[in-house]
C-alpha cells in the first residue's frame, strides 16, 4: 500500500508516509495525470522522477485504488524515449479499440518534451494499466510552427446525440487554449482556439 499509516517509509521527518496524501515509493512527484476509473479501479498517474527527490527527467508514476483512500503502487507507466520526457496529460477508456491497442484499452495522452519541441503522444494498456505500449504513430500531434508552448492535453468524449461522437482535446498553447478533434485518438484535426481578449494579459 502506498498511503501513510499503511506502511513505513523514510520520506519525512517522522519516517512515516503522510495520511490521506499520496506519496511515491521513491523520488520526485508533482502534477497528477491520467486520472480515470476503469474496471473497478481508480488510476492515478503523476509526474515522477524515480531516481531523485529533485526534479529531473519526467516519467509517469502510477498507483491504483478502489476507494480513493488506500493506494497500491504499480510499475512506472511511461518512460522518456526518443520523443522526449513524459510531461502532463490525461487518460481515457477506448471502449471500441479505435486507437489500435484493443477494445477497452486504457489510453494515455501526454506531452513529450525536449528543449526544442513539445509534441503529443499516446500509449495504451490492455491489462488494467499494469503494462503500457507506446503507439507506433507517436507523436500523434506535432508542434505547430511558431508555437513555443504546446502541452498538457486534456481529452474527453463529445456525444453528438445521434449515437455517435468524437474525442475532443484541449491544449495549453501559450496564452491560448487550442482544440482538436479525433475519432480514433491517433489522427487529430484542429477545431478552434480560445484566446484572451486582445490586450488582456493571461496568467
CSV table of C-alpha atoms in Angstrom, one decimal:
chain,number,residue,atom,x,y,z
A,1,UNK,CA,0.0,0.0,0.0
A,2,UNK,CA,1.2,3.5,-0.7
A,3,UNK,CA,-0.6,5.5,1.9
A,4,UNK,CA,1.0,6.8,5.1
A,5,UNK,CA,-0.1,4.7,8.1
A,6,UNK,CA,-0.3,1.7,5.8
A,7,UNK,CA,3.5,1.1,5.7
A,8,UNK,CA,6.7,2.7,6.9
A,9,UNK,CA,8.8,4.8,4.5
A,10,UNK,CA,11.6,7.2,5.3
A,11,UNK,CA,10.1,10.1,3.4
A,12,UNK,CA,9.5,12.7,6.1
A,13,UNK,CA,10.8,13.8,9.5
A,14,UNK,CA,8.8,11.1,11.3
A,15,UNK,CA,9.9,8.4,8.9
A,16,UNK,CA,6.3,7.7,8.0
A,17,UNK,CA,4.3,8.5,4.9
A,18,UNK,CA,1.5,11.0,5.2
A,19,UNK,CA,-2.1,10.1,6.0
A,20,UNK,CA,-4.5,10.8,3.1
A,21,UNK,CA,-1.7,12.3,0.9
A,22,UNK,CA,-0.3,10.0,-1.8
A,23,UNK,CA,3.5,9.8,-1.9
A,24,UNK,CA,5.5,7.7,-4.4
A,25,UNK,CA,7.8,4.9,-3.1
A,26,UNK,CA,10.8,7.0,-4.0
A,27,UNK,CA,11.8,10.2,-5.8
A,28,UNK,CA,10.1,13.3,-7.0
A,29,UNK,CA,6.3,13.8,-7.5
A,30,UNK,CA,4.4,16.7,-8.9
A,31,UNK,CA,1.3,17.1,-11.3
A,32,UNK,CA,-1.4,14.3,-11.2
A,33,UNK,CA,-2.2,12.9,-14.6
A,34,UNK,CA,-4.2,10.1,-16.2
A,35,UNK,CA,-7.0,10.2,-13.6
A,36,UNK,CA,-9.5,7.7,-14.8
A,37,UNK,CA,-11.9,5.0,-13.4
A,38,UNK,CA,-11.7,1.6,-15.1
A,39,UNK,CA,-12.8,-1.9,-14.3
A,40,UNK,CA,-13.4,-1.1,-10.6
A,41,UNK,CA,-10.2,0.8,-10.0
A,42,UNK,CA,-9.2,4.5,-9.9
A,43,UNK,CA,-6.0,5.2,-11.7
A,44,UNK,CA,-3.6,7.9,-10.5
A,45,UNK,CA,-0.6,8.7,-12.7
A,46,UNK,CA,1.7,11.5,-11.8
A,47,UNK,CA,4.9,13.4,-12.8
A,48,UNK,CA,7.7,11.4,-11.4
A,49,UNK,CA,11.5,11.4,-11.3
A,50,UNK,CA,12.2,8.0,-9.7
A,51,UNK,CA,16.0,8.4,-9.4
A,52,UNK,CA,16.0,11.5,-7.2
A,53,UNK,CA,14.0,13.7,-4.8
A,54,UNK,CA,14.9,16.6,-7.1
A,55,UNK,CA,13.1,17.5,-10.4
A,56,UNK,CA,14.5,15.6,-13.3
A,57,UNK,CA,13.6,13.6,-16.5
A,58,UNK,CA,9.9,13.1,-16.1
A,59,UNK,CA,8.1,9.8,-16.1
A,60,UNK,CA,4.6,8.8,-15.3
A,61,UNK,CA,4.4,7.1,-11.9
A,62,UNK,CA,1.3,5.0,-11.3
A,63,UNK,CA,-1.0,3.8,-8.5
A,64,UNK,CA,-4.5,2.4,-8.2
A,65,UNK,CA,-7.2,2.5,-5.6
A,66,UNK,CA,-10.7,1.0,-5.1
A,67,UNK,CA,-11.7,3.7,-2.6
A,68,UNK,CA,-9.6,6.8,-3.4
A,69,UNK,CA,-8.0,6.5,0.1
A,70,UNK,CA,-5.8,3.4,0.1
A,71,UNK,CA,-3.4,3.2,-2.9
A,72,UNK,CA,-1.3,0.4,-4.4
A,73,UNK,CA,1.8,1.3,-6.3
A,74,UNK,CA,2.2,-0.1,-9.8
A,75,UNK,CA,5.3,-0.1,-12.0
A,76,UNK,CA,6.1,3.2,-13.8
A,77,UNK,CA,3.7,3.6,-16.6
A,78,UNK,CA,5.6,5.8,-19.1
A,79,UNK,CA,9.3,6.4,-19.5
A,80,UNK,CA,11.2,9.1,-21.6
A,81,UNK,CA,12.1,7.9,-25.1
A,82,UNK,CA,13.4,9.3,-28.4
A,83,UNK,CA,10.5,11.8,-28.5
A,84,UNK,CA,11.3,13.3,-25.1
A,85,UNK,CA,10.5,13.2,-21.4
A,86,UNK,CA,6.9,12.5,-20.3
A,87,UNK,CA,5.1,15.6,-19.2
A,88,UNK,CA,1.4,16.1,-18.2
A,89,UNK,CA,-1.7,14.7,-19.9
A,90,UNK,CA,-4.8,12.7,-19.4
A,91,UNK,CA,-6.2,9.2,-19.9
A,92,UNK,CA,-9.4,7.7,-21.4
A,93,UNK,CA,-11.0,4.3,-21.8
A,94,UNK,CA,-11.1,3.3,-25.5
A,95,UNK,CA,-14.1,1.1,-25.4
A,96,UNK,CA,-14.1,0.2,-29.1
A,97,UNK,CA,-10.4,0.0,-29.6
A,98,UNK,CA,-10.2,2.8,-32.1
A,99,UNK,CA,-6.6,3.6,-31.3
A,100,UNK,CA,-5.4,0.1,-32.2
A,101,UNK,CA,-4.5,-1.2,-28.7
A,102,UNK,CA,-7.6,-3.3,-28.3
A,103,UNK,CA,-11.2,-2.9,-27.1
A,104,UNK,CA,-11.5,-1.5,-23.6
A,105,UNK,CA,-7.8,-0.3,-23.6
A,106,UNK,CA,-6.7,2.5,-21.3
A,107,UNK,CA,-5.1,5.2,-23.4
A,108,UNK,CA,-2.8,7.8,-22.0
A,109,UNK,CA,-2.5,11.1,-24.0
A,110,UNK,CA,0.5,13.1,-22.9
A,111,UNK,CA,3.1,15.8,-23.9
A,112,UNK,CA,6.6,14.7,-24.7
A,113,UNK,CA,9.2,17.5,-24.1
A,114,UNK,CA,12.6,18.2,-25.3
A,115,UNK,CA,14.5,21.6,-25.2
A,116,UNK,CA,13.3,22.2,-28.8
A,117,UNK,CA,9.9,20.6,-29.1
A,118,UNK,CA,6.6,19.8,-27.3
A,119,UNK,CA,4.6,17.1,-29.0
A,120,UNK,CA,1.6,14.9,-28.1
A,121,UNK,CA,1.9,11.1,-27.9
A,122,UNK,CA,-0.3,8.2,-26.8
A,123,UNK,CA,0.2,4.9,-25.1
A,124,UNK,CA,-2.2,2.0,-24.3
A,125,UNK,CA,-2.7,-0.7,-21.8
A,126,UNK,CA,-5.0,-3.8,-22.2
A,127,UNK,CA,-4.1,-5.3,-18.8
A,128,UNK,CA,-5.7,-2.7,-16.5
A,129,UNK,CA,-2.7,-0.4,-16.6
A,130,UNK,CA,-0.1,-2.9,-15.5
A,131,UNK,CA,1.9,-2.6,-18.6
A,132,UNK,CA,1.9,0.1,-21.4
A,133,UNK,CA,2.7,0.1,-25.1
A,134,UNK,CA,3.6,3.4,-26.9
A,135,UNK,CA,1.9,3.9,-30.2
A,136,UNK,CA,3.9,3.4,-33.4
A,137,UNK,CA,2.5,6.7,-34.8
A,138,UNK,CA,3.9,8.8,-32.0
A,139,UNK,CA,3.9,11.7,-31.9
A,140,UNK,CA,0.3,11.8,-32.9
A,141,UNK,CA,0.2,15.6,-32.8
A,142,UNK,CA,3.3,17.5,-33.7
A,143,UNK,CA,4.0,21.1,-32.5
A,144,UNK,CA,2.7,23.7,-34.9
A,145,UNK,CA,5.2,26.1,-36.4
A,146,UNK,CA,5.7,29.3,-34.4
A,147,UNK,CA,4.3,28.0,-31.1
A,148,UNK,CA,6.7,27.8,-28.1
A,149,UNK,CA,4.3,26.2,-25.6
A,150,UNK,CA,2.1,23.3,-26.8
A,151,UNK,CA,1.3,21.0,-23.9
A,152,UNK,CA,-0.8,19.3,-21.2
A,153,UNK,CA,-3.6,17.6,-23.3
A,154,UNK,CA,-7.0,17.0,-21.7
A,155,UNK,CA,-9.2,14.7,-23.6
A,156,UNK,CA,-12.9,14.0,-23.3
A,157,UNK,CA,-15.7,12.4,-25.4
A,158,UNK,CA,-18.3,14.6,-27.2
A,159,UNK,CA,-21.6,12.8,-27.8
A,160,UNK,CA,-23.4,14.2,-30.8
A,161,UNK,CA,-26.8,13.0,-29.5
A,162,UNK,CA,-27.3,10.8,-32.6
A,163,UNK,CA,-25.4,7.7,-31.5
A,164,UNK,CA,-22.0,9.0,-32.5
A,165,UNK,CA,-19.4,11.5,-31.4
A,166,UNK,CA,-15.7,12.2,-31.3
A,167,UNK,CA,-12.9,12.9,-28.9
A,168,UNK,CA,-12.0,16.5,-28.0
A,169,UNK,CA,-8.6,17.6,-26.9
A,170,UNK,CA,-7.8,20.9,-25.3
A,171,UNK,CA,-4.1,22.0,-25.1
A,172,UNK,CA,-2.3,24.9,-23.5
A,173,UNK,CA,-0.7,26.9,-26.2
A,174,UNK,CA,1.0,30.0,-24.7
A,175,UNK,CA,-1.8,32.4,-23.8
A,176,UNK,CA,-4.4,30.4,-25.8
A,177,UNK,CA,-6.3,27.1,-25.5
A,178,UNK,CA,-6.3,25.1,-28.7
A,179,UNK,CA,-8.9,22.5,-29.5
A,180,UNK,CA,-8.5,19.4,-31.6
A,181,UNK,CA,-10.9,16.5,-32.5
A,182,UNK,CA,-10.4,12.9,-33.4
A,183,UNK,CA,-12.4,9.7,-33.9
A,184,UNK,CA,-9.6,7.3,-33.2
A,185,UNK,CA,-7.2,9.1,-30.7
A,186,UNK,CA,-4.5,8.9,-33.4
A,187,UNK,CA,-5.4,11.4,-36.2
A,188,UNK,CA,-6.2,14.9,-34.8
A,189,UNK,CA,-7.7,17.9,-36.6
A,190,UNK,CA,-7.7,21.5,-35.4
A,191,UNK,CA,-11.2,22.6,-34.2
A,192,UNK,CA,-10.7,26.1,-32.8
A,193,UNK,CA,-8.9,28.4,-30.4
A,194,UNK,CA,-9.9,30.1,-27.2
A,195,UNK,CA,-7.9,33.2,-26.6
A,196,UNK,CA,-8.0,36.2,-24.2
A,197,UNK,CA,-9.4,39.4,-25.4
A,198,UNK,CA,-6.8,41.5,-27.4
A,199,UNK,CA,-4.6,43.4,-25.0
A,200,UNK,CA,-5.7,41.4,-21.9
A,201,UNK,CA,-2.8,39.6,-20.2
A,202,UNK,CA,-3.2,36.0,-19.2
A,203,UNK,CA,-1.9,34.0,-16.3
